[in-house]
Each structure stands twice: as structure tokens, then as C-alpha cells.
Coordinates of C-alpha atoms and ligand atoms in Angstrom, one line a residue:
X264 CA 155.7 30.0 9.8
X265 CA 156.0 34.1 10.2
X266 CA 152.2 34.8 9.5
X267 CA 152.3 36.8 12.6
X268 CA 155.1 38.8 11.5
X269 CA 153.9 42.5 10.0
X270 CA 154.7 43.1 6.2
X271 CA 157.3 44.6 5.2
X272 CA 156.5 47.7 1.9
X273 CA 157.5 45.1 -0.8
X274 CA 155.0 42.6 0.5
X275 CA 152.1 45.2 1.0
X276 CA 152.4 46.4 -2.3
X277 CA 153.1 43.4 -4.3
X278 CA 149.7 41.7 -2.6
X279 CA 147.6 44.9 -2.6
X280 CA 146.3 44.0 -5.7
X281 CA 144.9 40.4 -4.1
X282 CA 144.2 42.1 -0.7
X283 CA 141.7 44.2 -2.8
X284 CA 140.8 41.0 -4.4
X285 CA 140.0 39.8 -1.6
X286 CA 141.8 37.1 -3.1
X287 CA 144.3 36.5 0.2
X288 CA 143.2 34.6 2.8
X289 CA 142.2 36.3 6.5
X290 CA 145.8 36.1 8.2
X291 CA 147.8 37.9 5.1
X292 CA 144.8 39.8 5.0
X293 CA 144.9 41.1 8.1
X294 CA 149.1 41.7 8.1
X295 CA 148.6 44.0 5.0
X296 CA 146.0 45.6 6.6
X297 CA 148.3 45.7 9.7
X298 CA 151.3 47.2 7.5
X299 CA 149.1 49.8 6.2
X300 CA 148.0 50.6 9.3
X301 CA 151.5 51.6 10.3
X302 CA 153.0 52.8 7.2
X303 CA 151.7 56.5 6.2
X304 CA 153.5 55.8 2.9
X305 CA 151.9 52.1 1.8
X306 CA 148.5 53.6 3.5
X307 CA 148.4 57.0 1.2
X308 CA 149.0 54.3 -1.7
X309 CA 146.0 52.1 -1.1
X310 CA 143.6 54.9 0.0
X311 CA 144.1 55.4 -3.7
X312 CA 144.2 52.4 -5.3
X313 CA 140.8 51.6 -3.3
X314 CA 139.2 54.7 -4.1
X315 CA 140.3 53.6 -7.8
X316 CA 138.8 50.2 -7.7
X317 CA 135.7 51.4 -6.0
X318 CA 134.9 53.6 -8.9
X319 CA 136.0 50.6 -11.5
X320 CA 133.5 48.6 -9.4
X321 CA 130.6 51.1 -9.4
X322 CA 130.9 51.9 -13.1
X323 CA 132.2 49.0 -14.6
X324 CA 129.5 49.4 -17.2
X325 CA 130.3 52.2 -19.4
X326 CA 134.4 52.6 -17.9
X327 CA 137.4 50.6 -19.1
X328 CA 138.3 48.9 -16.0
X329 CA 140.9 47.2 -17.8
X330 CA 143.1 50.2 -19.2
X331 CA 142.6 51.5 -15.3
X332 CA 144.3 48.7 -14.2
X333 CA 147.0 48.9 -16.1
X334 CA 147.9 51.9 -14.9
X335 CA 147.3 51.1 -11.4
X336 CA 149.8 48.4 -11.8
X337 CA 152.0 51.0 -13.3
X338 CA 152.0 53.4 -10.8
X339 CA 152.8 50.4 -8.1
X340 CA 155.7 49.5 -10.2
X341 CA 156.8 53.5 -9.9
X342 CA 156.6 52.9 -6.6
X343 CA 158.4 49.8 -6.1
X344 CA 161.5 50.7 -8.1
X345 CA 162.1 53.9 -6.3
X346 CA 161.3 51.8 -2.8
X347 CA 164.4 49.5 -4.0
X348 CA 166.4 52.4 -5.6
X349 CA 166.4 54.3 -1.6
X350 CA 167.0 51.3 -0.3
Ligands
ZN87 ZN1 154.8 50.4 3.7

């Protein structure tokens, strides 16, 4: 087992989703958290995708949380393309 080995951007990203789930259990919670941490990039992109769920959260009555999502997920997948694309 690597669990004590830091995520690399691919990871981060493609478990943000359950990391803000809190879907993930403690030790890949606490190597995203550790990769965010470290990477200004991955930590300017969850800054906004928790700011983003905390508002789907706190007005999840009269918002489309659903439609938000999707566009969440879309701008990850922005983000992961142009991560592979540079390399
Ligand atoms: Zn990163």
C-alpha cells in the first residue's frame, strides 16, 4: 500500500468531488487535503468548488443544486484535459 504517499493533480481532482462528500475515508482524506495543501493550482480549484457547494448546501431549497453540479464537474474536466494536454 502507498496511502502515505501525497496525491498526485489527477488524483486530487478526480476525488474532490467525494473528499467534499466526505465520501473518502480519513487517510485519502487527509492525502487530498495534503495535495491541496501543497499545490497553489489544485488549492485555488477547491477553494472554489467548496465555496460552490457551500452555497448549494445552504440554499438547497429554492437553488438547482443539480444543474450546479453539472457544471462543477464540467469545469473539473476543463481542467483535467488541459492538466494532460501540458503534460
Ligand atoms: Zn495539484
Amino acid at each position: 500500500m502507498n496511502d502515505d504517499r501525497p496525491a498526485d493533480c489527477a488524483e486530487a481532482l478526480a476525488r474532490l468531488f467525494d473528499f467534499l462528500d466526505s465520501e473518502i475515508d480519513e487517510i485519502d482524506g487527509d492525502r487530498i487535503r495534503q495535495h491541496l495543501a501543497d499545490c497553489d493550482g489544485c488549492l485555488h480549484e477547491y477553494d472554489i468548488e467548496h465555496h460552490l457547494k457551500t452555497l448549494v448546501r445552504r440554499s438547497c431549497s429554492d437553488a438547482a443544486p443539480a444543474e450546479l453540479h453539472v457544471r462543477i464537474r464540467q469545469q473539473l474536466t476543463v481542467l483535467r484535459a488541459r492538466m494532460e494536454t501540458s503534460g
